[in-house]
Short mmCIF file of C-alpha atoms in Angstrom, two decimals:
data_model
loop_
_atom_site.label_atom_id
_atom_site.label_comp_id
_atom_site.label_asym_id
_atom_site.label_seq_id
_atom_site.Cartn_x
_atom_site.Cartn_y
_atom_site.Cartn_z
CA UNK A 1 -5.65 -18.73 -14.66
CA UNK A 2 -6.34 -20.76 -17.77
CA UNK A 3 -4.20 -20.60 -20.91
CA UNK A 4 -5.46 -21.42 -24.40
CA UNK A 5 -9.15 -20.78 -23.71
CA UNK A 6 -11.62 -20.05 -20.94
CA UNK A 7 -14.10 -21.86 -18.76
CA UNK A 8 -17.72 -20.99 -19.62
CA UNK A 9 -18.70 -22.34 -16.18
CA UNK A 10 -17.12 -19.27 -14.57
CA UNK A 11 -19.43 -16.92 -16.50
CA UNK A 12 -22.89 -15.71 -15.47
CA UNK A 13 -23.32 -14.06 -18.91
CA UNK A 14 -21.68 -14.01 -22.34
CA UNK A 15 -18.37 -12.25 -22.77
CA UNK A 16 -18.32 -8.71 -24.17
CA UNK A 17 -15.12 -7.84 -26.01
CA UNK A 18 -13.15 -4.63 -26.38
CA UNK A 19 -10.00 -4.11 -28.45
CA UNK A 20 -6.60 -3.54 -26.87
CA UNK A 21 -5.55 0.09 -27.27
CA UNK A 22 -1.94 0.55 -28.46
CA UNK A 23 -0.93 -3.14 -28.32
CA UNK A 24 2.66 -2.19 -29.21
CA UNK A 25 3.02 -0.63 -25.71
CA UNK A 26 2.89 -4.16 -24.30
CA UNK A 27 0.04 -3.84 -21.78
CA UNK A 28 -3.62 -4.81 -21.84
CA UNK A 29 -4.78 -1.20 -22.33
CA UNK A 30 -8.39 -0.50 -23.20
CA UNK A 31 -9.91 2.74 -24.45
CA UNK A 32 -12.50 4.25 -22.09
CA UNK A 33 -15.32 6.14 -23.82
CA UNK A 34 -16.70 7.66 -20.63
CA UNK A 35 -17.07 7.31 -16.87
CA UNK A 36 -20.36 7.82 -15.07
CA UNK A 37 -21.47 7.80 -11.45
CA UNK A 38 -25.13 6.82 -11.57
CA UNK A 39 -26.44 9.00 -14.43
CA UNK A 40 -23.83 11.74 -14.02
CA UNK A 41 -21.24 11.63 -16.78
CA UNK A 42 -17.84 12.85 -15.57
CA UNK A 43 -16.25 15.04 -18.27
CA UNK A 44 -12.68 13.86 -17.55
CA UNK A 45 -12.68 11.41 -20.50
CA UNK A 46 -14.48 13.63 -23.01
CA UNK A 47 -11.19 14.24 -24.88
CA UNK A 48 -10.97 10.51 -25.79
CA UNK A 49 -7.60 10.00 -24.05
CA UNK A 50 -8.69 7.83 -21.10
CA UNK A 51 -7.36 4.28 -20.96
CA UNK A 52 -7.79 1.38 -18.56
CA UNK A 53 -5.34 -1.37 -17.71
CA UNK A 54 -6.72 -4.58 -16.28
CA UNK A 55 -4.34 -5.75 -13.56
CA UNK A 56 -4.60 -8.72 -11.22
CA UNK A 57 -1.84 -7.27 -9.02
CA UNK A 58 -3.70 -4.08 -8.05
CA UNK A 59 -5.90 -4.31 -4.95
CA UNK A 60 -7.81 -1.06 -5.52
CA UNK A 61 -9.04 1.06 -8.39
CA UNK A 62 -6.21 3.36 -9.48
CA UNK A 63 -7.27 6.70 -10.89
CA UNK A 64 -5.38 9.74 -12.21
CA UNK A 65 -4.85 12.41 -9.53
CA UNK A 66 -6.79 14.97 -11.60
CA UNK A 67 -10.08 13.05 -11.14
CA UNK A 68 -9.50 11.46 -7.73
CA UNK A 69 -11.36 14.04 -5.61
CA UNK A 70 -14.34 14.24 -7.98
CA UNK A 71 -14.76 10.44 -8.09
CA UNK A 72 -14.24 10.11 -4.33
CA UNK A 73 -16.91 12.72 -3.56
CA UNK A 74 -19.39 11.15 -6.01
CA UNK A 75 -18.90 7.64 -4.59
CA UNK A 76 -18.66 8.32 -0.84
CA UNK A 77 -21.99 7.75 0.93
CA UNK A 78 -23.59 6.82 4.25
CA UNK A 79 -23.97 3.13 4.96
CA UNK A 80 -27.34 1.43 5.12
CA UNK A 81 -29.09 0.82 8.44
CA UNK A 82 -27.39 -2.61 8.74
CA UNK A 83 -23.99 -0.90 8.95
CA UNK A 84 -22.27 -2.22 5.82
CA UNK A 85 -21.62 -1.19 2.20
CA UNK A 86 -23.41 -4.11 0.57
CA UNK A 87 -26.64 -2.25 -0.23
CA UNK A 88 -27.73 0.78 -2.23
CA UNK A 89 -25.28 3.49 -3.18
CA UNK A 90 -23.87 5.20 -6.24
CA UNK A 91 -23.01 2.99 -9.22
CA UNK A 92 -19.69 3.49 -11.00
CA UNK A 93 -19.75 2.85 -14.77
CA UNK A 94 -16.73 2.48 -17.08
CA UNK A 95 -18.02 2.66 -20.66
CA UNK A 96 -15.94 0.84 -23.28
CA UNK A 97 -16.49 0.41 -27.03
CA UNK A 98 -19.58 -1.83 -26.93
CA UNK A 99 -20.35 -2.47 -23.24
CA UNK A 100 -20.14 -1.03 -19.75
CA UNK A 101 -18.44 -2.38 -16.62
CA UNK A 102 -20.54 -1.41 -13.59
CA UNK A 103 -19.45 -1.52 -9.96
CA UNK A 104 -21.67 -1.03 -6.92
CA UNK A 105 -20.67 -0.24 -3.34
CA UNK A 106 -20.20 -3.95 -2.66
CA UNK A 107 -17.27 -3.93 -5.11
CA UNK A 108 -15.71 -0.49 -4.65
CA UNK A 109 -16.42 0.64 -1.06
CA UNK A 110 -15.20 -0.07 2.46
CA UNK A 111 -16.87 0.87 5.74
CA UNK A 112 -15.28 3.67 7.78
CA UNK A 113 -16.15 5.51 10.98
CA UNK A 114 -15.93 9.30 10.66
CA UNK A 115 -13.04 10.92 12.52
CA UNK A 116 -15.28 12.96 14.81
CA UNK A 117 -16.49 11.16 17.95
CA UNK A 118 -19.87 9.50 17.53
CA UNK A 119 -22.47 8.33 20.03
CA UNK A 120 -22.28 4.67 21.08
CA UNK A 121 -25.76 3.95 19.70
CA UNK A 122 -26.21 3.82 15.90
CA UNK A 123 -27.38 7.17 14.53
CA UNK A 124 -30.14 6.36 12.02
CA UNK A 125 -31.34 8.84 9.44
CA UNK A 126 -33.65 8.71 6.44
CA UNK A 127 -32.15 9.46 3.04
CA UNK A 128 -34.10 9.14 -0.18
CA UNK A 129 -36.70 6.90 1.47
CA UNK A 130 -34.20 4.48 3.02
CA UNK A 131 -32.66 4.20 6.47
CA UNK A 132 -28.97 5.12 6.68
CA UNK A 133 -26.33 5.26 9.41
CA UNK A 134 -24.90 8.75 9.92
CA UNK A 135 -22.21 7.23 12.18
CA UNK A 136 -20.79 5.01 9.38
CA UNK A 137 -19.70 5.95 5.86
CA UNK A 138 -18.85 3.92 2.78
CA UNK A 139 -15.55 5.15 1.33
CA UNK A 140 -14.48 4.25 -2.21
CA UNK A 141 -11.35 2.09 -2.49
CA UNK A 142 -9.46 4.43 -4.80
CA UNK A 143 -5.78 5.26 -5.07
CA UNK A 144 -4.00 7.73 -7.29
CA UNK A 145 -1.49 6.80 -9.95
CA UNK A 146 0.31 9.37 -12.04
CA UNK A 147 2.13 8.16 -15.15
CA UNK A 148 3.59 9.97 -18.14
CA UNK A 149 3.02 9.03 -21.79
CA UNK A 150 2.71 6.51 -23.32
CA UNK A 151 0.72 4.95 -20.42
CA UNK A 152 -0.55 8.09 -18.68
CA UNK A 153 -1.63 10.65 -17.81
CA UNK A 154 -5.25 9.44 -18.08
CA UNK A 155 -4.70 5.81 -17.08
CA UNK A 156 -7.10 3.96 -14.79
CA UNK A 157 -6.10 0.58 -13.39
CA UNK A 158 -8.99 -1.81 -12.95
CA UNK A 159 -7.76 -4.08 -10.16
CA UNK A 160 -9.44 -6.47 -7.76
CA UNK A 161 -12.76 -4.57 -7.41
CA UNK A 162 -13.41 -5.19 -11.12
CA UNK A 163 -11.80 -8.63 -11.30
CA UNK A 164 -13.86 -10.03 -8.40
CA UNK A 165 -17.10 -9.14 -10.20
CA UNK A 166 -16.02 -9.81 -13.81
CA UNK A 167 -14.39 -12.86 -15.35
CA UNK A 168 -11.84 -11.59 -17.87
CA UNK A 169 -10.34 -13.27 -20.92
CA UNK A 170 -7.20 -11.98 -22.64
CA UNK A 171 -7.06 -12.85 -26.34
CA UNK A 172 -3.49 -12.12 -27.47
CA UNK A 173 -4.13 -13.29 -31.03
CA UNK A 174 -7.08 -10.95 -31.69
CA UNK A 175 -5.67 -8.28 -29.32
CA UNK A 176 -8.82 -7.93 -27.23
CA UNK A 177 -10.12 -8.41 -23.69
CA UNK A 178 -13.44 -10.03 -22.82
CA UNK A 179 -15.52 -9.23 -19.74
CA UNK A 180 -18.44 -11.19 -18.33
CA UNK A 181 -19.99 -11.20 -14.87
CA UNK A 182 -18.35 -13.99 -12.93
CA UNK A 183 -20.28 -16.95 -11.59
CA UNK A 184 -18.84 -17.66 -8.14
CA UNK A 185 -19.36 -21.18 -6.80
CA UNK A 186 -20.85 -21.35 -3.32
#
């Protein structure tokens, strides 16, 4: 954490800024214009009431219960042939005022074995021209959070999955939050 500025060396791109929604509430709340999975726009935020809080203390993505099942079903997918969630899969997009935060399976998914018993050898299948593992699934790291006004009921909490991929800057003077893809030192 840096106070009084930010380190350009931690950024892989320029910051994109979005205003804080309802700054008098006392949280870093941002207005969400829409949510998409790949090119499918989810209609949950069409009423303009969706908000996001950026929170370093939340390990998962928190979503309102009313959209949990829909998001989970859109994001759950079979793993690639290598048996991990690092490769292709649905992209999750949070659209803000002037930019979009995009997460891939690497950021939002964890590998799981289905509950039914599986053969000991990997079960390979072909899906959309790529090899997949039917014996392993990538499950989205989502949790539900139900809050009343003024924070809820359409509050999403962007926790570690977003904050690992994006460097964020909190400008209390201008009441805005900046996002830029993080540059991780190797």
